[in-house]
Short mmCIF file of C-alpha atoms and ligand atoms in Angstrom, two decimals:
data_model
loop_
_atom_site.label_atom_id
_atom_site.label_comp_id
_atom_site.label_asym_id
_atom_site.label_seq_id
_atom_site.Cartn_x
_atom_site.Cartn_y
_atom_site.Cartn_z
CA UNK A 1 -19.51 -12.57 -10.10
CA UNK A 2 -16.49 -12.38 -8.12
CA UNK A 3 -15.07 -10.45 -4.94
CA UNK A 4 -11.50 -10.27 -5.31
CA UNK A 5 -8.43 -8.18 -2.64
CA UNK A 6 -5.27 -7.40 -3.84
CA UNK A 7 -2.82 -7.30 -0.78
CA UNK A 8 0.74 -6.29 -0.67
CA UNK A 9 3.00 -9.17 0.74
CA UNK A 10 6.39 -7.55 1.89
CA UNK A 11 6.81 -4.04 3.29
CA UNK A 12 4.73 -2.06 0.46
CA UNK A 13 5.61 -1.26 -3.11
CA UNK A 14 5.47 -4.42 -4.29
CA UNK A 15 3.33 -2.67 -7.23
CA UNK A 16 -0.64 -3.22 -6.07
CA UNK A 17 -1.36 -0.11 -8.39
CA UNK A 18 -0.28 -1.90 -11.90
CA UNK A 19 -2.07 -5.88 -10.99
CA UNK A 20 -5.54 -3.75 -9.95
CA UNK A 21 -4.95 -2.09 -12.86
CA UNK A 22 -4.96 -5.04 -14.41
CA UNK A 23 -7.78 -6.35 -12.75
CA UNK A 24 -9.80 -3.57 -12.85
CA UNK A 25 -10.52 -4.25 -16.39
CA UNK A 26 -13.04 -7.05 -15.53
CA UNK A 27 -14.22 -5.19 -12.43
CA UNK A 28 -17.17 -2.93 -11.97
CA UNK A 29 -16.50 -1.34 -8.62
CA UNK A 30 -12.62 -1.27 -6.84
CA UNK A 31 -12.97 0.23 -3.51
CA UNK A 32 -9.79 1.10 -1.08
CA UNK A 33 -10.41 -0.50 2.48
CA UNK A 34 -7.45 1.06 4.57
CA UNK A 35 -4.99 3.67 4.61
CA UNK A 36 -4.81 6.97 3.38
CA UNK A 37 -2.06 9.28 1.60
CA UNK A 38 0.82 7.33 2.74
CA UNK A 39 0.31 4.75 -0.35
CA UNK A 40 1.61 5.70 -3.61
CA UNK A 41 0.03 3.12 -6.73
CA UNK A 42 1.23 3.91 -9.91
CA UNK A 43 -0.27 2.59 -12.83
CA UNK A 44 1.45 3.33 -16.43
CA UNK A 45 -0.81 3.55 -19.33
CA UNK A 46 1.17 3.66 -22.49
CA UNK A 47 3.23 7.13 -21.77
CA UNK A 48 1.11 8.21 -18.73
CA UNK A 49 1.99 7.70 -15.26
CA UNK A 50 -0.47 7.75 -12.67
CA UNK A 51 0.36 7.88 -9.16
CA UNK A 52 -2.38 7.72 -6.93
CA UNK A 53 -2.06 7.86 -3.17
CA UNK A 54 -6.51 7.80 -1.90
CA UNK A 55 -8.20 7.35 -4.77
CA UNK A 56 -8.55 3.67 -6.19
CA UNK A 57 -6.53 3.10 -8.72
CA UNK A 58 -9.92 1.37 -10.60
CA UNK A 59 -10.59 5.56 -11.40
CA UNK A 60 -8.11 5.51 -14.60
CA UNK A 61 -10.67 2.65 -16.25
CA UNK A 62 -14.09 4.70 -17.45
CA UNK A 63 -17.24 3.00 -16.32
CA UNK A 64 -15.43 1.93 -12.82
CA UNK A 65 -16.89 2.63 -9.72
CA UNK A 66 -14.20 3.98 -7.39
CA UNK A 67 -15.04 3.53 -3.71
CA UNK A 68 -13.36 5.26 -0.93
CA UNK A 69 -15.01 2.71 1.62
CA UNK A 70 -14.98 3.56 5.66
CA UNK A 71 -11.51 2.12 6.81
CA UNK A 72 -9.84 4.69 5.06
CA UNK A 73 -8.81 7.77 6.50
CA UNK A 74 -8.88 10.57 4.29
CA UNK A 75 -7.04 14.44 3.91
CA UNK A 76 -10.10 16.54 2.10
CA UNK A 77 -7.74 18.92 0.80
CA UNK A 78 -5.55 15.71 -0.57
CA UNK A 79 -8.12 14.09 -2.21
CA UNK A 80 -9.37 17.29 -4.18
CA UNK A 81 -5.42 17.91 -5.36
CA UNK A 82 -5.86 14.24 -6.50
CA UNK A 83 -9.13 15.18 -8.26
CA UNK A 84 -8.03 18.14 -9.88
CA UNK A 85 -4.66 16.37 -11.04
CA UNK A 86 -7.03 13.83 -12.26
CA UNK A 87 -8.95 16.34 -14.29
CA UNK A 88 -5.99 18.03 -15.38
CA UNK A 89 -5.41 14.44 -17.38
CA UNK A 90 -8.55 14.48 -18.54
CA UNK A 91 -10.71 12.08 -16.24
CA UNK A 92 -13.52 13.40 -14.31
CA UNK A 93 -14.20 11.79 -11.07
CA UNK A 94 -17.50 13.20 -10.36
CA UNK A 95 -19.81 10.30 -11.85
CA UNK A 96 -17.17 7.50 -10.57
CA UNK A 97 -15.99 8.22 -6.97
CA UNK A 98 -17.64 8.09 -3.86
CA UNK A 99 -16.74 8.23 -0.38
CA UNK A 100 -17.77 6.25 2.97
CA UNK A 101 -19.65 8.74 5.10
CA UNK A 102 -18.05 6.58 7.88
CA UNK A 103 -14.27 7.21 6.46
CA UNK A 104 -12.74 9.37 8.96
CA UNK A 105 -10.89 12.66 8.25
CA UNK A 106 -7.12 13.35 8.07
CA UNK A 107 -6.89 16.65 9.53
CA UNK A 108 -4.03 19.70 8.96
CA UNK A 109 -3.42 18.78 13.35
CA UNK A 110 -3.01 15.14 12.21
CA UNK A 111 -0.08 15.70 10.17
CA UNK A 112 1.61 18.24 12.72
CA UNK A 113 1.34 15.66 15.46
CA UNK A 114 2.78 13.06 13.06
CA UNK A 115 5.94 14.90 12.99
CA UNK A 116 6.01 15.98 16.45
CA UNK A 117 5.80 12.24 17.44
CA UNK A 118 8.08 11.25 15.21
CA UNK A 119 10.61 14.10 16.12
CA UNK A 120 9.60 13.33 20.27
CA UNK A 121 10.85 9.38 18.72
CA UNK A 122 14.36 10.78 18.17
CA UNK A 123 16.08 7.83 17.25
CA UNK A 124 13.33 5.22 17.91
CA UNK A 125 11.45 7.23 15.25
CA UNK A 126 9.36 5.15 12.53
CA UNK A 127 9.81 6.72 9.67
CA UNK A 128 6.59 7.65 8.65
CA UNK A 129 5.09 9.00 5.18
CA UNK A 130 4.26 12.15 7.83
CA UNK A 131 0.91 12.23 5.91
CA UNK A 132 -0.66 12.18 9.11
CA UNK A 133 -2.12 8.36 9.27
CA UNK A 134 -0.73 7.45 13.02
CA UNK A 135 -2.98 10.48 14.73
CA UNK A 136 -5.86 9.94 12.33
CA UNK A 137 -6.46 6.42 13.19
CA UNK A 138 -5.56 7.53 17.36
CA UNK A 139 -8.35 9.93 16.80
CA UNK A 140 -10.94 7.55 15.12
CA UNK A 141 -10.11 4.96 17.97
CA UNK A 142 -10.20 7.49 20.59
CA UNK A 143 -13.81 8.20 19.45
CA UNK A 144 -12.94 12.22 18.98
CA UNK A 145 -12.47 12.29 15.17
CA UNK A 146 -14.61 13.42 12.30
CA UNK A 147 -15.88 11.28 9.72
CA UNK A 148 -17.28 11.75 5.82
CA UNK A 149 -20.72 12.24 6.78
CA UNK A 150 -19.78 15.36 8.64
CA UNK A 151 -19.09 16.90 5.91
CA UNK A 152 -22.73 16.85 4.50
CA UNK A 153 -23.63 19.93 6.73
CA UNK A 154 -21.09 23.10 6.47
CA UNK A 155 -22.15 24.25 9.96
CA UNK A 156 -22.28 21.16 11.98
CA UNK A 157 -18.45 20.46 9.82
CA UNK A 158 -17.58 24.42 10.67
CA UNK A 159 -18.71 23.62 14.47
CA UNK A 160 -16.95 20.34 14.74
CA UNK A 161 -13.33 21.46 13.20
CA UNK A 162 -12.89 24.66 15.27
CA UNK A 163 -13.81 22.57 18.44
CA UNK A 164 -11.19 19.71 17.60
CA UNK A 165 -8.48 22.40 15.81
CA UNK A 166 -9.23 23.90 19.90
CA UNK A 167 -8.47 20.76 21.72
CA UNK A 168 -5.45 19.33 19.20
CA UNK A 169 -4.25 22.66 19.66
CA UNK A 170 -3.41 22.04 23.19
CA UNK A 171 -1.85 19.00 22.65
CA UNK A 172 0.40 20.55 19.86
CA UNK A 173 1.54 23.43 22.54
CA UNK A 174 2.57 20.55 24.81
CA UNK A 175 4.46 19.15 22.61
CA UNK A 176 6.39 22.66 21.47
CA UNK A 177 4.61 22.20 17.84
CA UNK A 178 3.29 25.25 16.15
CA UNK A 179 -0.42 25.20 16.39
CA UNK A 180 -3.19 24.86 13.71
CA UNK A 181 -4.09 28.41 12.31
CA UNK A 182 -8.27 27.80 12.66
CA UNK A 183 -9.14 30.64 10.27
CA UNK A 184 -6.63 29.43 7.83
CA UNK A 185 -7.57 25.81 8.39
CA UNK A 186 -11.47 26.45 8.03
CA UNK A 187 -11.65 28.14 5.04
CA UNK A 188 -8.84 25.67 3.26
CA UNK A 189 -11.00 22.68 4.35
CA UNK A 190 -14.42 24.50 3.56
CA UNK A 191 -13.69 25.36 -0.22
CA UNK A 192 -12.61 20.98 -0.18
CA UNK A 193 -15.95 19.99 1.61
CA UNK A 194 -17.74 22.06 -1.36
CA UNK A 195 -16.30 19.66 -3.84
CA UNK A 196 -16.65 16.37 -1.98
CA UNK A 197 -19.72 16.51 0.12
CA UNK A 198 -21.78 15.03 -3.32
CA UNK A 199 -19.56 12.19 -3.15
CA UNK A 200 -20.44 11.32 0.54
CA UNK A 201 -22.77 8.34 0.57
CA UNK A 202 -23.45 5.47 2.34
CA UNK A 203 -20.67 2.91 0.76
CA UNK A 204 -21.72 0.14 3.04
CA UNK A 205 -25.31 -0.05 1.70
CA UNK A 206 -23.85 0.36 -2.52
CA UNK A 207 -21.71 -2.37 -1.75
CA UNK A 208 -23.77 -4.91 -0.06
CA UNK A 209 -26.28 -3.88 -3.03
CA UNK A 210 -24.13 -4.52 -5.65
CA UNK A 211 -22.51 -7.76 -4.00
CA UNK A 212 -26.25 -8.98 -3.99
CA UNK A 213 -26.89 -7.97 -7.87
CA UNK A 214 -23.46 -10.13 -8.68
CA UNK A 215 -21.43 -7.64 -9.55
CA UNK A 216 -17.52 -7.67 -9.78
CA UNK A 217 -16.07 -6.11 -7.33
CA UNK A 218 -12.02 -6.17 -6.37
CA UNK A 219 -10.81 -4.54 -3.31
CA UNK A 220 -7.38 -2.76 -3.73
CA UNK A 221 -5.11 -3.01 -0.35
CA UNK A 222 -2.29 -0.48 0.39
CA UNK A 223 0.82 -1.44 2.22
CA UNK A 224 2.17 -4.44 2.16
CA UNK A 225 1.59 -7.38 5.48
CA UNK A 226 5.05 -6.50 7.00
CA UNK A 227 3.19 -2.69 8.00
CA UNK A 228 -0.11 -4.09 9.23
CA UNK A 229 -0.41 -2.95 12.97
CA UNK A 230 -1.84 -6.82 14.03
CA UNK A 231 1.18 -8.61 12.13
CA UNK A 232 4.16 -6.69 10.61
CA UNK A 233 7.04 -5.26 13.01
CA UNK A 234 5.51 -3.60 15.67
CA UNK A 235 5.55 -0.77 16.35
CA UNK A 236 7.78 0.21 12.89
CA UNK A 237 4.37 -0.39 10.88
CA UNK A 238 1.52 1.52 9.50
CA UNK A 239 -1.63 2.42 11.97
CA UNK A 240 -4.31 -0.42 9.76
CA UNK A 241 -5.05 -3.93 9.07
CA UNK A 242 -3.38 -4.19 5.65
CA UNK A 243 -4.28 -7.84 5.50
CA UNK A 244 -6.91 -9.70 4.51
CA UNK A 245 -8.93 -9.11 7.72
CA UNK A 246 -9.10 -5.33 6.36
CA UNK A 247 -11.15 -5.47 3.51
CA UNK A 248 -14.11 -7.22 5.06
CA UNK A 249 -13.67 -4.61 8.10
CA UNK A 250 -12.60 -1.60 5.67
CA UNK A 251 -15.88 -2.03 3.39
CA UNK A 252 -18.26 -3.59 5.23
CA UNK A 253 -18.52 -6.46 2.99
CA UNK A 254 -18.50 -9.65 4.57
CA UNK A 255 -15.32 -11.56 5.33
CA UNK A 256 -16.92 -14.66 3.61
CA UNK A 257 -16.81 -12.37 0.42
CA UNK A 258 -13.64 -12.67 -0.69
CA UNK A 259 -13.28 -15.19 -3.29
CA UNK A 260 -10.04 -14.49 -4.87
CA UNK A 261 -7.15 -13.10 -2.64
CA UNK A 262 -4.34 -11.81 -4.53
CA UNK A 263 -1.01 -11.36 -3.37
CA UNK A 264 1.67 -9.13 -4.66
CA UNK A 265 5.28 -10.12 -4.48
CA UNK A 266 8.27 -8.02 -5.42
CA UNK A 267 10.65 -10.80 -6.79
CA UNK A 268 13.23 -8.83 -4.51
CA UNK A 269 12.44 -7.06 -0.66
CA UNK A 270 12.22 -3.11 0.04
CA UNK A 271 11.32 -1.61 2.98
CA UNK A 272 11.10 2.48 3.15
CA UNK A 273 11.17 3.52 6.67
CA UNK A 274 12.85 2.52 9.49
CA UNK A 275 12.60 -1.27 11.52
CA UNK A 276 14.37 -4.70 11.25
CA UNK A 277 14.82 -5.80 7.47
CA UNK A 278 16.45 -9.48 7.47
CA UNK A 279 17.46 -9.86 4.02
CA UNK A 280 18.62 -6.35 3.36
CA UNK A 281 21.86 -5.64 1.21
CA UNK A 282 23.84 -2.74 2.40
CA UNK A 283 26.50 -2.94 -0.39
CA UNK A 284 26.46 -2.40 -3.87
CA UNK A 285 23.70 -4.99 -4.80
CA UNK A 286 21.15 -3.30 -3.19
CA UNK A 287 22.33 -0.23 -5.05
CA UNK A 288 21.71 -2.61 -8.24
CA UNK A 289 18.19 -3.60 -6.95
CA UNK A 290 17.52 0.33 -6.00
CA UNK A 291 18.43 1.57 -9.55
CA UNK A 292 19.55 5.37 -10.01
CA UNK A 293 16.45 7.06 -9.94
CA UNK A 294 16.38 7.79 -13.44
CA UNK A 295 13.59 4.92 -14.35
CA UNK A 296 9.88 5.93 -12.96
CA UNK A 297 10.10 2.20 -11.27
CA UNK A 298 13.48 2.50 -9.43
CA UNK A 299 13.22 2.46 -6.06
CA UNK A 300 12.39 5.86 -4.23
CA UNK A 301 9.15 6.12 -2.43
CA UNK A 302 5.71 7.31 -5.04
CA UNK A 303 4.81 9.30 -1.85
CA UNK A 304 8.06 10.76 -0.88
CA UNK A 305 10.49 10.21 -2.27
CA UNK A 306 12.90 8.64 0.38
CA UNK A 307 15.52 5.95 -1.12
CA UNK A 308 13.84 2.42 0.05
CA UNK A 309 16.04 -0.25 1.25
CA UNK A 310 15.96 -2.76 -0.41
CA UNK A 311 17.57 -6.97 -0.46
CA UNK A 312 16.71 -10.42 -0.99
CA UNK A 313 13.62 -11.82 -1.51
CA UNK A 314 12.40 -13.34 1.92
CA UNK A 315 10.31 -16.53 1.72
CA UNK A 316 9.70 -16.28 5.54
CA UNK A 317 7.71 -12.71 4.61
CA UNK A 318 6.25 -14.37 1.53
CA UNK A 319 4.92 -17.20 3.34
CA UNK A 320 3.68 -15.40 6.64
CA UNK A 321 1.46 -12.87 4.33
CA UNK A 322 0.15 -16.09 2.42
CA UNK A 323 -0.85 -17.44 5.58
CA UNK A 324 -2.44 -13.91 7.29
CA UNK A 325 -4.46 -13.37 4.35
CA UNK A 326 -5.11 -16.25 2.79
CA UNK A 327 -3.43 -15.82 -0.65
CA UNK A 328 -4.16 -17.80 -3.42
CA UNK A 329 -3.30 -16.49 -6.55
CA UNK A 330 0.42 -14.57 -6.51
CA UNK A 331 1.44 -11.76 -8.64
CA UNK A 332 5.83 -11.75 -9.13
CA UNK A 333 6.72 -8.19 -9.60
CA UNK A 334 9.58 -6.73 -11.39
CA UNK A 335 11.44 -10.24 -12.45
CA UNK A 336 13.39 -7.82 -15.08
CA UNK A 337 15.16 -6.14 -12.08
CA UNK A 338 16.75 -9.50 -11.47
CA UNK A 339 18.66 -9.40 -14.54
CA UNK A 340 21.87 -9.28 -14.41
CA UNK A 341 23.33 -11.28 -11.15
CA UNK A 342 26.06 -14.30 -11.88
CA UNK A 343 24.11 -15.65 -8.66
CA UNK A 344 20.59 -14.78 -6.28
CA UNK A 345 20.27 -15.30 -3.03
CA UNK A 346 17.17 -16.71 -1.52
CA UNK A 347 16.16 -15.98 2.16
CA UNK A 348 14.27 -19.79 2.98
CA UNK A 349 14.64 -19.57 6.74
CA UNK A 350 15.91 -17.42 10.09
CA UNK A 351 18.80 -18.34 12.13
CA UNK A 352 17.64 -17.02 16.35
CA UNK A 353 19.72 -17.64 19.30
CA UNK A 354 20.91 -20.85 17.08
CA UNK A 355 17.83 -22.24 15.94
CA UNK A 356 16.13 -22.38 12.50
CA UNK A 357 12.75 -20.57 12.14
CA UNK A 358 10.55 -20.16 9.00
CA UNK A 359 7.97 -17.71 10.83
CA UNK A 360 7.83 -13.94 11.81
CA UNK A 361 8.82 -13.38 15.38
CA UNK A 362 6.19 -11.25 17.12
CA UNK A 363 8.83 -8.94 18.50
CA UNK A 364 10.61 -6.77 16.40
CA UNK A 365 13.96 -6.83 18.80
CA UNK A 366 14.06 -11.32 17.88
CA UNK A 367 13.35 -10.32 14.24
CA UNK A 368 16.49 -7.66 14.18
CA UNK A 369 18.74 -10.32 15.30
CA UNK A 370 17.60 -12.66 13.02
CA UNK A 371 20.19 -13.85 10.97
CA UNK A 372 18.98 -14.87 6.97
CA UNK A 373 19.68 -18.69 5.72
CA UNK A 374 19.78 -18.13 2.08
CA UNK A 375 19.82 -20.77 -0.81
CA UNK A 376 21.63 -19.66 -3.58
CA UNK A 377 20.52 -20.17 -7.25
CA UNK A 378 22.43 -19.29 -10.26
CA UNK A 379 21.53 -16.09 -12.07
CA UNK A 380 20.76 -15.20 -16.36
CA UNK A 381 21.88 -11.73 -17.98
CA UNK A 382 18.86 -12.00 -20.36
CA UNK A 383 16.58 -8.89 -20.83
CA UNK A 384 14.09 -10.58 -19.96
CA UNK A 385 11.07 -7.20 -20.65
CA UNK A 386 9.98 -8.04 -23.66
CA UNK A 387 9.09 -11.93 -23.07
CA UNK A 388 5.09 -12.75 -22.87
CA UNK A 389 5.36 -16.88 -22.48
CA UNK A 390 7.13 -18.94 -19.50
CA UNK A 391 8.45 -21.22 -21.72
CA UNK A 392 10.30 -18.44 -23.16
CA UNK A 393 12.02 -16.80 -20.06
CA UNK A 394 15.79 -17.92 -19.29
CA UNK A 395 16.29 -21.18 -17.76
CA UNK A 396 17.26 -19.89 -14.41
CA UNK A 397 14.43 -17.07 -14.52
CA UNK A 398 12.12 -19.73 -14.84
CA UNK A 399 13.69 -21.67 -11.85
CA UNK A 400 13.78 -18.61 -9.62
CA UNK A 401 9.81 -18.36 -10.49
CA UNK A 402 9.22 -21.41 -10.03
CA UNK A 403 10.41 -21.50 -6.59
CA UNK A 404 8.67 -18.41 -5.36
CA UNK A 405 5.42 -20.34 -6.30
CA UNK A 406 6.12 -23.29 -4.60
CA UNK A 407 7.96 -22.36 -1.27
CA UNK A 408 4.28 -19.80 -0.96
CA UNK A 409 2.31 -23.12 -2.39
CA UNK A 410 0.11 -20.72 -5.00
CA UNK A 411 -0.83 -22.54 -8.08
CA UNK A 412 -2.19 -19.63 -10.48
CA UNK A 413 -0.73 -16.02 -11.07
CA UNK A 414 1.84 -13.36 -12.93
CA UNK A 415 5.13 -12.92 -13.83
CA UNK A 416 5.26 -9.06 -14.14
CA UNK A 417 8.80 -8.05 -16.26
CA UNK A 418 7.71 -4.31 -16.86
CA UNK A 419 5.81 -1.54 -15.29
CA UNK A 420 3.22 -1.61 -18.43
CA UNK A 421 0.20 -3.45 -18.58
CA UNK A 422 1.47 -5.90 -21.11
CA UNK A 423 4.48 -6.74 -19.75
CA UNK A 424 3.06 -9.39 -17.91
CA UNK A 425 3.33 -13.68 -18.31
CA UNK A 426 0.65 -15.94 -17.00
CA UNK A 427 1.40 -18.56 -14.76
CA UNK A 428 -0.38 -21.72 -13.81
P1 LIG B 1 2.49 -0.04 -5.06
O1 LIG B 1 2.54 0.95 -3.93
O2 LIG B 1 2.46 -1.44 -4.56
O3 LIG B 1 1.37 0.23 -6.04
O4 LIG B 1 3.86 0.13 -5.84
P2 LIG B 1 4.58 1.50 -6.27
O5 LIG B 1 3.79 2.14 -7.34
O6 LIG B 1 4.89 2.32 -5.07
O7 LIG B 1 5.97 0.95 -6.79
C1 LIG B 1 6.06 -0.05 -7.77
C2 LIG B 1 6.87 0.48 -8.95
O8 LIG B 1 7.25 -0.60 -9.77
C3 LIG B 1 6.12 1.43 -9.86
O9 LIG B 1 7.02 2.38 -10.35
C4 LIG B 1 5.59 0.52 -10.97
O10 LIG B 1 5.38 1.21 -12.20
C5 LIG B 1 6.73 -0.43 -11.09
N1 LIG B 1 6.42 -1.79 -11.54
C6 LIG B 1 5.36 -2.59 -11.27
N2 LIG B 1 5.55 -3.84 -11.78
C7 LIG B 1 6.78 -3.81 -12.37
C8 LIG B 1 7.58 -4.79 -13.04
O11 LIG B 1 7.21 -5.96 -13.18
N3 LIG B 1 8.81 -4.39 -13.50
C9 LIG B 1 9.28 -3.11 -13.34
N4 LIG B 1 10.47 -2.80 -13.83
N5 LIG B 1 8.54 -2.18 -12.71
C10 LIG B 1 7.33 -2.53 -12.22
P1 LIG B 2 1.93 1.58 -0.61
O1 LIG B 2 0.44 1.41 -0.56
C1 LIG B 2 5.70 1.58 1.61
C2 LIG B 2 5.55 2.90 5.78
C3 LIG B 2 6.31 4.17 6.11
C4 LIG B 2 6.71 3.87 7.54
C5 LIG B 2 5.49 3.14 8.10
C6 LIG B 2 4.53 4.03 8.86
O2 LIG B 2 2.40 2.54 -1.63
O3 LIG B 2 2.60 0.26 -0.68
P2 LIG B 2 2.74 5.85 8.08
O4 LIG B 2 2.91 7.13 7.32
O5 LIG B 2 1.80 4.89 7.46
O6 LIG B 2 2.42 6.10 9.53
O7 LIG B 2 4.21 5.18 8.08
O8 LIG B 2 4.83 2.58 6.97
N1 LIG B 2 4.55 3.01 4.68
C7 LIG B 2 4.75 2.55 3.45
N2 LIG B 2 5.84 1.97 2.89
N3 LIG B 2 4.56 1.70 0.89
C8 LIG B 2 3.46 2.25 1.44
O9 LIG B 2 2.26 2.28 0.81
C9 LIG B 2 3.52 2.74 2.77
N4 LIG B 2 2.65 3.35 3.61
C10 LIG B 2 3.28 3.49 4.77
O10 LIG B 2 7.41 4.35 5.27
O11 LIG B 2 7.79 2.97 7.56
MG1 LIG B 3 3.72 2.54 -3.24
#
């Protein structure tokens, strides 16, 4: 038996939703421990791509438990547009999906405030997924929100939205937003409750059941450690824990459970949103990186669609996230996209106020005038997609590999040279 987290190691996007994928095929239960809407995983199955933004991306393998566990905060209406796109493709959720009753609720006054704030930001503005998340997880830590288990009962759910639509309405007037239609709100979010209130259950007491009967059970993270609200660059992160400390608090497992921590590494940096970004390319190299748009795996945001930013690969993200969460088994992403340079830069340290660092600074002001130190290694023009074995890869490919897993000190992992699930090279 084995407890296994996948965690994203830059600023999200690294591709989570293709290595759980992958690992959900020995896995009997894969459970989402944070976040809500604002990820985007997308798996691709032979022609079909799946993009999944709350529901585990363990649902696409049949005899998978999908858990929706209680650090997640959920849309009701989202998740049944997920279902029902789900079902349109053929899989039915209903046997293989629950949902924490202690999950809390993403609610149509969430998302209004989450523009209002941002738009109240002006230019100090995060650049959010706008699916809400920030006021969702103010609510749930204010102690005012409502959770899974409320929607077991229509009229204690009926009674509880119309008073909070009443109170978030005020807020929403203050802040010259257009308030929450209740009528229109109700009956949207009553016709959703219908469809998930037999997937409510108590997740905490299937888990710690099935971690006691031994079996496998992988934890899929969302984000990436740059956007966790402890550790990445405050305040231009996410509202959870997207490190390892969230899937013991995220699924009530315990944090001892975790025996195999897997980190996913883009084998370049993005960053969608706005906030400091050391190693980013402005010119047309990051255009390279970014890609037109016309390949699914090009870089514009699964959940929006924005453009993401993209440069370098940082070793000074790489090895902060190992050390957060404790990686130790490291997944390379999209080595392919690499392809193509006469030379690659490396980001190995930080130049601030004239000194050398090789950590985050806590403050996102020292990181934005951090300058990169970059070691430069000679590139290969190789298509490298179709390769299987290490041995095999390009010379320089290999090198470039190589030194990702030893500046992060992981001994076991991927090479992932393709979005599909066999374009993938062991390693270690
Ligand atoms: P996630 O949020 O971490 O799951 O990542 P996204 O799904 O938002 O973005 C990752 C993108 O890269 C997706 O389009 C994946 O299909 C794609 N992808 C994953 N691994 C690879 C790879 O090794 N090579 C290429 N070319 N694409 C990949
Ligand atoms: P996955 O799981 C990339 C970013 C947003 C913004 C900041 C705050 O697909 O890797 P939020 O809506 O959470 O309040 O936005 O976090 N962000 C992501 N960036 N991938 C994600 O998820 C993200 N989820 C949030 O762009 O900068
Ligand atoms: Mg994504």
């Amino acid at each position: 038996m084995t407890v296994s987290a996948i965690v994203g190691m830059q600023w999200g996007d690294e591709g989570k939703g293709k290595i759980v994928d992958a690992l959900s095929e020995a896995s009997d239960i894969v459970v989402r421990c944070q976040g809500g809407a604002n990820a985007g995983h997308t798996v691709v199955i032979g022609d079909d791509i799946y993009k999944l933004h709350v529901i585990p991306s363990g649902i696409l393998r049949e005899g998978v438990i999908s858990v929706i566990g209680n650090g997640v905060v959920f849309d009701p209406i989202g998740v049944v547009t997920e279902i029902t796109g789900l079902k349109e493709k053929g899989i039915d959720v209903s046997s293989r999906l629950m949902i924490s009753e202690r999950a809390h609720l993403v609610m149509p006054y969430h998302k209004i405030l989450d523009g209002l704030n941002e738009e109240n930001l002006g230019e100090q503005k995060i650049g959010t997924t706008g699916r809400g998340i920030g006021p969702a997880y103010a609510d749930k830590a204010a102690r005012t929100a409502i959770r899974g288990g409320d929607l077991k009962d229509e009229d204690k759910f009926k009674e509880k939205v119309l008073d909070r639509i009443k109170a978030m309405n005020k807020r929403i007037e203050f802040l010259g937003g257009e308030k929450v239609d209740a009528q229109v709100a109700l009956t949207e979010l009553l016709e959703a409750r219908k469809i998930l209130a037999p997937l409510i259950k108590d997740t905490v007491y299937y888990l710690h059941q099935a971690y006691a009967s031994g079996k496998n059970i992988l934890m899929e993270g969302a984000q990436g450690s740059q956007l966790d609200i402890d550790f990445g660059t405050y305040p231009f992160v996410t509202s959870s824990n997207t490190t390892g400390g969230g899937f013991a608090t995220g699924s009530g497992l315990p944090a001892t459970a975790v025996d195999e921590m897997h980190g996913i590494f883009k084998a370049f940096t993005t960053r969608v949103g706005e906030g400091p970004f050391v190693s980013e390319i402005k010119d047309e190299i990051g255009d390279k990186l970014r890609g037109t748009g016309e390949n699914q795996w090009d870089e514009f945001g699964t959940t929006t669609g924005r453009p993401r930013r993209c440069g370098w690969c940082d070793l000074v993200v790489g090895k902060f996230a190992t050390r957060i969460s404790g990686v130790n088994n490291l997944h390379i992403t999209k080595l392919d996209i690499m392809s193509g340079f006469d030379e690659i830069k490396v980001c190995v340290a930080y130049k601030l106020n004239g000194e050398t660092i090789d950590t985050m600074p806590a403050s996102y002001e020292d990181l934005a005038m951090c300058e990169p130190v970059y070691e430069v290694i000679e590139g290969w023009k190789e298509d490298i997609t179709g390769i299987t074995e290490f041995s095999d890869l390009p010379d320089n490919a290999q090198k470039y590999a190589e030194m990702i897993f030893n500046a992060l000190e992981i001994k076991k992992g991927t090479i992932n040279v393709g979005p599909r699930r066999d374009q993938s090279i062991s390693w270690g």
